[in-house]
mmCIF file of the C-alpha atoms, coordinates in Angstrom:
data_MODEL
# 
_entry.id   MODEL 
# 
loop_
_atom_site.group_PDB 
_atom_site.id 
_atom_site.type_symbol 
_atom_site.label_atom_id 
_atom_site.label_alt_id 
_atom_site.label_comp_id 
_atom_site.label_asym_id 
_atom_site.label_entity_id 
_atom_site.label_seq_id 
_atom_site.pdbx_PDB_ins_code 
_atom_site.Cartn_x 
_atom_site.Cartn_y 
_atom_site.Cartn_z 
_atom_site.occupancy 
_atom_site.B_iso_or_equiv 
_atom_site.pdbx_formal_charge 
_atom_site.auth_seq_id 
_atom_site.auth_comp_id 
_atom_site.auth_asym_id 
_atom_site.auth_atom_id 
_atom_site.pdbx_PDB_model_num 
ATOM 1   C CA . SER A 1 1   ? 103.523 27.034 43.061 1.00 0.00 ? 1   SER A CA 1 
ATOM 2   C CA . TYR A 1 2   ? 103.929 30.209 41.035 1.00 0.00 ? 2   TYR A CA 1 
ATOM 3   C CA . ARG A 1 3   ? 102.822 28.322 37.941 1.00 0.00 ? 3   ARG A CA 1 
ATOM 4   C CA . ALA A 1 4   ? 99.630  27.097 39.639 1.00 0.00 ? 4   ALA A CA 1 
ATOM 5   C CA . LEU A 1 5   ? 98.847  30.576 40.952 1.00 0.00 ? 5   LEU A CA 1 
ATOM 6   C CA . PHE A 1 6   ? 99.473  32.193 37.559 1.00 0.00 ? 6   PHE A CA 1 
ATOM 7   C CA . THR A 1 7   ? 97.364  29.540 35.808 1.00 0.00 ? 7   THR A CA 1 
ATOM 8   C CA . CYS A 1 8   ? 94.542  30.062 38.296 1.00 0.00 ? 8   CYS A CA 1 
ATOM 9   C CA . ILE A 1 9   ? 94.551  33.816 37.691 1.00 0.00 ? 9   ILE A CA 1 
ATOM 10  C CA . LEU A 1 10  ? 94.505  33.328 33.904 1.00 0.00 ? 10  LEU A CA 1 
ATOM 11  C CA . GLU A 1 11  ? 91.728  30.731 34.104 1.00 0.00 ? 11  GLU A CA 1 
ATOM 12  C CA . CYS A 1 12  ? 89.578  32.881 36.400 1.00 0.00 ? 12  CYS A CA 1 
ATOM 13  C CA . TYR A 1 13  ? 90.002  35.921 34.169 1.00 0.00 ? 13  TYR A CA 1 
ATOM 14  C CA . ALA A 1 14  ? 89.208  33.971 30.986 1.00 0.00 ? 14  ALA A CA 1 
ATOM 15  C CA . GLU A 1 15  ? 86.143  32.452 32.634 1.00 0.00 ? 15  GLU A CA 1 
ATOM 16  C CA . SER A 1 16  ? 84.936  35.857 33.882 1.00 0.00 ? 16  SER A CA 1 
ATOM 17  C CA . LYS A 1 17  ? 85.070  37.160 30.288 1.00 0.00 ? 17  LYS A CA 1 
ATOM 18  C CA . GLY A 1 18  ? 83.482  34.036 28.795 1.00 0.00 ? 18  GLY A CA 1 
ATOM 19  C CA . LYS A 1 19  ? 86.655  33.164 26.893 1.00 0.00 ? 19  LYS A CA 1 
ATOM 20  C CA . PRO A 1 20  ? 87.570  29.546 26.067 1.00 0.00 ? 20  PRO A CA 1 
ATOM 21  C CA . ARG A 1 21  ? 91.291  30.281 25.786 1.00 0.00 ? 21  ARG A CA 1 
ATOM 22  C CA . LEU A 1 22  ? 93.863  31.734 28.154 1.00 0.00 ? 22  LEU A CA 1 
ATOM 23  C CA . GLY A 1 23  ? 95.917  34.728 27.173 1.00 0.00 ? 23  GLY A CA 1 
ATOM 24  C CA . GLU A 1 24  ? 98.084  37.345 28.800 1.00 0.00 ? 24  GLU A CA 1 
ATOM 25  C CA . LYS A 1 25  ? 99.527  40.616 27.548 1.00 0.00 ? 25  LYS A CA 1 
ATOM 26  C CA . THR A 1 26  ? 101.345 42.246 30.434 1.00 0.00 ? 26  THR A CA 1 
ATOM 27  C CA . PRO A 1 27  ? 104.480 43.840 28.927 1.00 0.00 ? 27  PRO A CA 1 
ATOM 28  C CA . HIS A 1 28  ? 106.603 42.769 31.909 1.00 0.00 ? 28  HIS A CA 1 
ATOM 29  C CA . HIS A 1 29  ? 105.957 39.132 31.024 1.00 0.00 ? 29  HIS A CA 1 
ATOM 30  C CA . ALA A 1 30  ? 108.236 39.640 28.020 1.00 0.00 ? 30  ALA A CA 1 
ATOM 31  C CA . LEU A 1 31  ? 110.997 39.166 30.601 1.00 0.00 ? 31  LEU A CA 1 
ATOM 32  C CA . PHE A 1 32  ? 109.738 35.638 31.272 1.00 0.00 ? 32  PHE A CA 1 
ATOM 33  C CA . THR A 1 33  ? 108.853 34.202 27.866 1.00 0.00 ? 33  THR A CA 1 
ATOM 34  C CA . GLU A 1 34  ? 111.264 31.309 28.271 1.00 0.00 ? 34  GLU A CA 1 
ATOM 35  C CA . THR A 1 35  ? 109.833 30.383 31.687 1.00 0.00 ? 35  THR A CA 1 
ATOM 36  C CA . LEU A 1 36  ? 106.288 30.720 30.396 1.00 0.00 ? 36  LEU A CA 1 
ATOM 37  C CA . SER A 1 37  ? 107.179 28.539 27.394 1.00 0.00 ? 37  SER A CA 1 
ATOM 38  C CA . GLU A 1 38  ? 108.485 25.880 29.766 1.00 0.00 ? 38  GLU A CA 1 
ATOM 39  C CA . TRP A 1 39  ? 105.370 26.096 31.940 1.00 0.00 ? 39  TRP A CA 1 
ATOM 40  C CA . TYR A 1 40  ? 103.060 25.938 28.936 1.00 0.00 ? 40  TYR A CA 1 
ATOM 41  C CA . PRO A 1 41  ? 104.570 23.755 26.200 1.00 0.00 ? 41  PRO A CA 1 
ATOM 42  C CA . GLY A 1 42  ? 103.201 24.782 22.838 1.00 0.00 ? 42  GLY A CA 1 
ATOM 43  C CA . ALA A 1 43  ? 102.401 28.297 24.072 1.00 0.00 ? 43  ALA A CA 1 
ATOM 44  C CA . LYS A 1 44  ? 102.110 30.965 21.429 1.00 0.00 ? 44  LYS A CA 1 
ATOM 45  C CA . ILE A 1 45  ? 104.127 34.150 21.910 1.00 0.00 ? 45  ILE A CA 1 
ATOM 46  C CA . ILE A 1 46  ? 103.113 37.203 19.950 1.00 0.00 ? 46  ILE A CA 1 
ATOM 47  C CA . HIS A 1 47  ? 105.906 39.752 20.126 1.00 0.00 ? 47  HIS A CA 1 
ATOM 48  C CA . LEU A 1 48  ? 104.292 43.102 19.411 1.00 0.00 ? 48  LEU A CA 1 
ATOM 49  C CA . LEU A 1 49  ? 106.998 45.424 18.092 1.00 0.00 ? 49  LEU A CA 1 
ATOM 50  C CA . ARG A 1 50  ? 106.412 49.163 18.190 1.00 0.00 ? 50  ARG A CA 1 
ATOM 51  C CA . ASP A 1 51  ? 108.627 52.047 17.135 1.00 0.00 ? 51  ASP A CA 1 
ATOM 52  C CA . PRO A 1 52  ? 110.461 52.930 20.369 1.00 0.00 ? 52  PRO A CA 1 
ATOM 53  C CA . ARG A 1 53  ? 109.952 56.633 19.759 1.00 0.00 ? 53  ARG A CA 1 
ATOM 54  C CA . ASP A 1 54  ? 106.181 56.126 19.782 1.00 0.00 ? 54  ASP A CA 1 
ATOM 55  C CA . ALA A 1 55  ? 106.486 53.851 22.818 1.00 0.00 ? 55  ALA A CA 1 
ATOM 56  C CA . VAL A 1 56  ? 108.513 56.521 24.665 1.00 0.00 ? 56  VAL A CA 1 
ATOM 57  C CA . ALA A 1 57  ? 106.040 59.257 23.656 1.00 0.00 ? 57  ALA A CA 1 
ATOM 58  C CA . SER A 1 58  ? 103.203 57.089 24.938 1.00 0.00 ? 58  SER A CA 1 
ATOM 59  C CA . LEU A 1 59  ? 104.984 56.338 28.220 1.00 0.00 ? 59  LEU A CA 1 
ATOM 60  C CA . LYS A 1 60  ? 105.513 60.071 28.713 1.00 0.00 ? 60  LYS A CA 1 
ATOM 61  C CA . ARG A 1 61  ? 101.740 60.410 29.057 1.00 0.00 ? 61  ARG A CA 1 
ATOM 62  C CA . MET A 1 62  ? 101.291 57.554 31.531 1.00 0.00 ? 62  MET A CA 1 
ATOM 63  C CA . PRO A 1 63  ? 101.205 58.564 35.209 1.00 0.00 ? 63  PRO A CA 1 
ATOM 64  C CA . TRP A 1 64  ? 102.738 55.255 36.304 1.00 0.00 ? 64  TRP A CA 1 
ATOM 65  C CA . ALA A 1 65  ? 105.708 55.349 33.900 1.00 0.00 ? 65  ALA A CA 1 
ATOM 66  C CA . PRO A 1 66  ? 109.106 56.819 34.748 1.00 0.00 ? 66  PRO A CA 1 
ATOM 67  C CA . ASN A 1 67  ? 109.450 60.487 33.858 1.00 0.00 ? 67  ASN A CA 1 
ATOM 68  C CA . ALA A 1 68  ? 112.741 59.946 32.032 1.00 0.00 ? 68  ALA A CA 1 
ATOM 69  C CA . ILE A 1 69  ? 113.159 59.528 28.276 1.00 0.00 ? 69  ILE A CA 1 
ATOM 70  C CA . LEU A 1 70  ? 116.355 57.502 28.524 1.00 0.00 ? 70  LEU A CA 1 
ATOM 71  C CA . GLU A 1 71  ? 114.858 55.173 31.131 1.00 0.00 ? 71  GLU A CA 1 
ATOM 72  C CA . ASN A 1 72  ? 111.745 54.586 29.010 1.00 0.00 ? 72  ASN A CA 1 
ATOM 73  C CA . ALA A 1 73  ? 113.877 53.906 25.928 1.00 0.00 ? 73  ALA A CA 1 
ATOM 74  C CA . GLY A 1 74  ? 115.882 51.470 28.047 1.00 0.00 ? 74  GLY A CA 1 
ATOM 75  C CA . ILE A 1 75  ? 112.678 49.725 29.115 1.00 0.00 ? 75  ILE A CA 1 
ATOM 76  C CA . TRP A 1 76  ? 111.758 49.303 25.451 1.00 0.00 ? 76  TRP A CA 1 
ATOM 77  C CA . VAL A 1 77  ? 115.173 47.766 24.740 1.00 0.00 ? 77  VAL A CA 1 
ATOM 78  C CA . VAL A 1 78  ? 115.055 45.402 27.737 1.00 0.00 ? 78  VAL A CA 1 
ATOM 79  C CA . PHE A 1 79  ? 111.515 44.149 27.028 1.00 0.00 ? 79  PHE A CA 1 
ATOM 80  C CA . ASN A 1 80  ? 112.137 43.637 23.309 1.00 0.00 ? 80  ASN A CA 1 
ATOM 81  C CA . ARG A 1 81  ? 115.461 41.870 23.829 1.00 0.00 ? 81  ARG A CA 1 
ATOM 82  C CA . ALA A 1 82  ? 113.796 39.616 26.404 1.00 0.00 ? 82  ALA A CA 1 
ATOM 83  C CA . ALA A 1 83  ? 110.821 38.736 24.182 1.00 0.00 ? 83  ALA A CA 1 
ATOM 84  C CA . ARG A 1 84  ? 113.188 38.103 21.296 1.00 0.00 ? 84  ARG A CA 1 
ATOM 85  C CA . ARG A 1 85  ? 114.979 35.396 23.281 1.00 0.00 ? 85  ARG A CA 1 
ATOM 86  C CA . SER A 1 86  ? 112.052 33.136 22.395 1.00 0.00 ? 86  SER A CA 1 
ATOM 87  C CA . ARG A 1 87  ? 112.297 33.702 18.642 1.00 0.00 ? 87  ARG A CA 1 
ATOM 88  C CA . HIS A 1 88  ? 113.740 30.194 18.230 1.00 0.00 ? 88  HIS A CA 1 
ATOM 89  C CA . ARG A 1 89  ? 110.449 28.696 19.447 1.00 0.00 ? 89  ARG A CA 1 
ATOM 90  C CA . PRO A 1 90  ? 107.851 27.576 16.889 1.00 0.00 ? 90  PRO A CA 1 
ATOM 91  C CA . GLY A 1 91  ? 105.162 29.482 18.820 1.00 0.00 ? 91  GLY A CA 1 
ATOM 92  C CA . TYR A 1 92  ? 106.921 32.853 18.428 1.00 0.00 ? 92  TYR A CA 1 
ATOM 93  C CA . LEU A 1 93  ? 105.400 35.404 16.048 1.00 0.00 ? 93  LEU A CA 1 
ATOM 94  C CA . PRO A 1 94  ? 106.706 38.948 15.612 1.00 0.00 ? 94  PRO A CA 1 
ATOM 95  C CA . VAL A 1 95  ? 103.995 41.493 14.793 1.00 0.00 ? 95  VAL A CA 1 
ATOM 96  C CA . HIS A 1 96  ? 104.751 45.107 13.969 1.00 0.00 ? 96  HIS A CA 1 
ATOM 97  C CA . TYR A 1 97  ? 102.286 47.433 15.697 1.00 0.00 ? 97  TYR A CA 1 
ATOM 98  C CA . GLU A 1 98  ? 102.400 49.805 12.744 1.00 0.00 ? 98  GLU A CA 1 
ATOM 99  C CA . ALA A 1 99  ? 101.362 46.997 10.357 1.00 0.00 ? 99  ALA A CA 1 
ATOM 100 C CA . LEU A 1 100 ? 98.642  45.837 12.749 1.00 0.00 ? 100 LEU A CA 1 
ATOM 101 C CA . VAL A 1 101 ? 96.960  49.228 12.886 1.00 0.00 ? 101 VAL A CA 1 
ATOM 102 C CA . ALA A 1 102 ? 97.526  50.027 9.198  1.00 0.00 ? 102 ALA A CA 1 
ATOM 103 C CA . GLN A 1 103 ? 96.372  46.637 7.837  1.00 0.00 ? 103 GLN A CA 1 
ATOM 104 C CA . PRO A 1 104 ? 94.369  45.148 10.715 1.00 0.00 ? 104 PRO A CA 1 
ATOM 105 C CA . GLU A 1 105 ? 92.502  42.520 8.693  1.00 0.00 ? 105 GLU A CA 1 
ATOM 106 C CA . GLU A 1 106 ? 95.684  41.188 7.091  1.00 0.00 ? 106 GLU A CA 1 
ATOM 107 C CA . GLU A 1 107 ? 97.617  41.131 10.379 1.00 0.00 ? 107 GLU A CA 1 
ATOM 108 C CA . LEU A 1 108 ? 94.739  39.655 12.409 1.00 0.00 ? 108 LEU A CA 1 
ATOM 109 C CA . THR A 1 109 ? 94.338  36.938 9.801  1.00 0.00 ? 109 THR A CA 1 
ATOM 110 C CA . ARG A 1 110 ? 98.047  36.143 10.160 1.00 0.00 ? 110 ARG A CA 1 
ATOM 111 C CA . ILE A 1 111 ? 97.832  36.194 13.981 1.00 0.00 ? 111 ILE A CA 1 
ATOM 112 C CA . CYS A 1 112 ? 94.746  33.978 13.988 1.00 0.00 ? 112 CYS A CA 1 
ATOM 113 C CA . ALA A 1 113 ? 96.452  31.473 11.675 1.00 0.00 ? 113 ALA A CA 1 
ATOM 114 C CA . HIS A 1 114 ? 99.394  31.401 14.072 1.00 0.00 ? 114 HIS A CA 1 
ATOM 115 C CA . LEU A 1 115 ? 97.050  30.833 17.023 1.00 0.00 ? 115 LEU A CA 1 
ATOM 116 C CA . GLU A 1 116 ? 95.090  28.223 15.052 1.00 0.00 ? 116 GLU A CA 1 
ATOM 117 C CA . GLU A 1 117 ? 91.933  30.223 15.665 1.00 0.00 ? 117 GLU A CA 1 
ATOM 118 C CA . PRO A 1 118 ? 89.407  31.305 13.054 1.00 0.00 ? 118 PRO A CA 1 
ATOM 119 C CA . TYR A 1 119 ? 89.556  34.900 11.909 1.00 0.00 ? 119 TYR A CA 1 
ATOM 120 C CA . SER A 1 120 ? 86.300  36.825 12.199 1.00 0.00 ? 120 SER A CA 1 
ATOM 121 C CA . PRO A 1 121 ? 85.581  40.294 10.770 1.00 0.00 ? 121 PRO A CA 1 
ATOM 122 C CA . GLU A 1 122 ? 83.908  41.101 14.113 1.00 0.00 ? 122 GLU A CA 1 
ATOM 123 C CA . MET A 1 123 ? 87.419  41.385 15.524 1.00 0.00 ? 123 MET A CA 1 
ATOM 124 C CA . LEU A 1 124 ? 87.651  44.714 13.706 1.00 0.00 ? 124 LEU A CA 1 
ATOM 125 C CA . LEU A 1 125 ? 84.512  46.237 15.223 1.00 0.00 ? 125 LEU A CA 1 
ATOM 126 C CA . GLN A 1 126 ? 85.061  49.340 17.323 1.00 0.00 ? 126 GLN A CA 1 
ATOM 127 C CA . ASP A 1 127 ? 84.568  49.009 21.049 1.00 0.00 ? 127 ASP A CA 1 
ATOM 128 C CA . LYS A 1 128 ? 81.934  51.045 22.873 1.00 0.00 ? 128 LYS A CA 1 
ATOM 129 C CA . GLN A 1 129 ? 84.382  53.097 24.967 1.00 0.00 ? 129 GLN A CA 1 
ATOM 130 C CA . GLY A 1 130 ? 84.531  56.851 24.682 1.00 0.00 ? 130 GLY A CA 1 
ATOM 131 C CA . ALA A 1 131 ? 87.047  58.287 22.251 1.00 0.00 ? 131 ALA A CA 1 
ATOM 132 C CA . GLY A 1 132 ? 90.241  59.317 23.965 1.00 0.00 ? 132 GLY A CA 1 
ATOM 133 C CA . THR A 1 133 ? 89.669  56.981 26.909 1.00 0.00 ? 133 THR A CA 1 
ATOM 134 C CA . TYR A 1 134 ? 92.662  54.741 27.555 1.00 0.00 ? 134 TYR A CA 1 
ATOM 135 C CA . SER A 1 135 ? 91.920  51.107 28.132 1.00 0.00 ? 135 SER A CA 1 
ATOM 136 C CA . PRO A 1 136 ? 94.200  48.111 27.703 1.00 0.00 ? 136 PRO A CA 1 
ATOM 137 C CA . LEU A 1 137 ? 91.174  46.391 26.171 1.00 0.00 ? 137 LEU A CA 1 
ATOM 138 C CA . GLY A 1 138 ? 90.486  49.227 23.729 1.00 0.00 ? 138 GLY A CA 1 
ATOM 139 C CA . THR A 1 139 ? 90.540  49.118 19.960 1.00 0.00 ? 139 THR A CA 1 
ATOM 140 C CA . VAL A 1 140 ? 93.868  49.515 18.223 1.00 0.00 ? 140 VAL A CA 1 
ATOM 141 C CA . THR A 1 141 ? 93.793  52.567 15.957 1.00 0.00 ? 141 THR A CA 1 
ATOM 142 C CA . THR A 1 142 ? 96.197  54.553 13.795 1.00 0.00 ? 142 THR A CA 1 
ATOM 143 C CA . GLN A 1 143 ? 95.585  57.591 16.025 1.00 0.00 ? 143 GLN A CA 1 
ATOM 144 C CA . ARG A 1 144 ? 98.910  57.305 17.857 1.00 0.00 ? 144 ARG A CA 1 
ATOM 145 C CA . LEU A 1 145 ? 101.142 56.322 14.909 1.00 0.00 ? 145 LEU A CA 1 
ATOM 146 C CA . GLY A 1 146 ? 104.064 58.703 14.520 1.00 0.00 ? 146 GLY A CA 1 
ATOM 147 C CA . LYS A 1 147 ? 102.966 60.885 17.454 1.00 0.00 ? 147 LYS A CA 1 
ATOM 148 C CA . TRP A 1 148 ? 106.586 60.969 18.561 1.00 0.00 ? 148 TRP A CA 1 
ATOM 149 C CA . ARG A 1 149 ? 107.179 63.569 15.849 1.00 0.00 ? 149 ARG A CA 1 
ATOM 150 C CA . GLU A 1 150 ? 104.820 65.950 17.691 1.00 0.00 ? 150 GLU A CA 1 
ATOM 151 C CA . GLU A 1 151 ? 105.338 64.904 21.291 1.00 0.00 ? 151 GLU A CA 1 
ATOM 152 C CA . LEU A 1 152 ? 109.105 64.432 21.594 1.00 0.00 ? 152 LEU A CA 1 
ATOM 153 C CA . SER A 1 153 ? 111.677 67.186 21.379 1.00 0.00 ? 153 SER A CA 1 
ATOM 154 C CA . THR A 1 154 ? 114.716 66.850 19.121 1.00 0.00 ? 154 THR A CA 1 
ATOM 155 C CA . ALA A 1 155 ? 116.810 66.000 22.195 1.00 0.00 ? 155 ALA A CA 1 
ATOM 156 C CA . GLU A 1 156 ? 114.306 63.343 23.335 1.00 0.00 ? 156 GLU A CA 1 
ATOM 157 C CA . ILE A 1 157 ? 114.282 61.773 19.870 1.00 0.00 ? 157 ILE A CA 1 
ATOM 158 C CA . ALA A 1 158 ? 118.088 61.731 19.837 1.00 0.00 ? 158 ALA A CA 1 
ATOM 159 C CA . LEU A 1 159 ? 118.217 60.099 23.287 1.00 0.00 ? 159 LEU A CA 1 
ATOM 160 C CA . THR A 1 160 ? 115.680 57.454 22.282 1.00 0.00 ? 160 THR A CA 1 
ATOM 161 C CA . GLU A 1 161 ? 117.486 56.670 19.037 1.00 0.00 ? 161 GLU A CA 1 
ATOM 162 C CA . TRP A 1 162 ? 120.840 56.567 20.841 1.00 0.00 ? 162 TRP A CA 1 
ATOM 163 C CA . ALA A 1 163 ? 119.498 54.079 23.407 1.00 0.00 ? 163 ALA A CA 1 
ATOM 164 C CA . ALA A 1 164 ? 117.417 51.934 21.060 1.00 0.00 ? 164 ALA A CA 1 
ATOM 165 C CA . GLY A 1 165 ? 118.821 52.522 17.573 1.00 0.00 ? 165 GLY A CA 1 
ATOM 166 C CA . HIS A 1 166 ? 120.793 49.308 17.319 1.00 0.00 ? 166 HIS A CA 1 
ATOM 167 C CA . LEU A 1 167 ? 117.765 47.193 18.244 1.00 0.00 ? 167 LEU A CA 1 
ATOM 168 C CA . MET A 1 168 ? 115.440 49.302 16.069 1.00 0.00 ? 168 MET A CA 1 
ATOM 169 C CA . GLN A 1 169 ? 117.543 48.301 13.077 1.00 0.00 ? 169 GLN A CA 1 
ATOM 170 C CA . ASP A 1 170 ? 117.689 44.624 14.090 1.00 0.00 ? 170 ASP A CA 1 
ATOM 171 C CA . LEU A 1 171 ? 113.916 44.480 14.506 1.00 0.00 ? 171 LEU A CA 1 
ATOM 172 C CA . GLY A 1 172 ? 113.161 46.328 11.295 1.00 0.00 ? 172 GLY A CA 1 
# 
């Protein structure tokens, strides 16, 4: 079954990294939080919310992302609406990216409490990767906060806000 295959992949990955707990952070899985919640009763969903303008500016730099501002803003809207469908579940926790990088200890403590895992200051230690190297496993930093102001044109900002503005307000 798809569930068995997905579980096997998660278990193998966790085992290969020496981790006792399964986790997954693929953005596209936001589209399936309800299915995943049914497959894994009691699952915890951490909905990481990021300013769509920063998300669009970041996607502009990714070779695999669409090369269209409006499409990338639309992706942000679709993924966030989808993840938000699970907000009625006790395992759902919204986390603002900006708060996470600005107050990492406070936000990680809150996330750990939600996950029923102990917080450890070692979670804040920098990784050993080179600066400027992108990695999905890399350390979260304030480096990219507000970069949209430098990297998006006035027209691109307007398009992003037009496409995502209503949800930006709803999500704070």
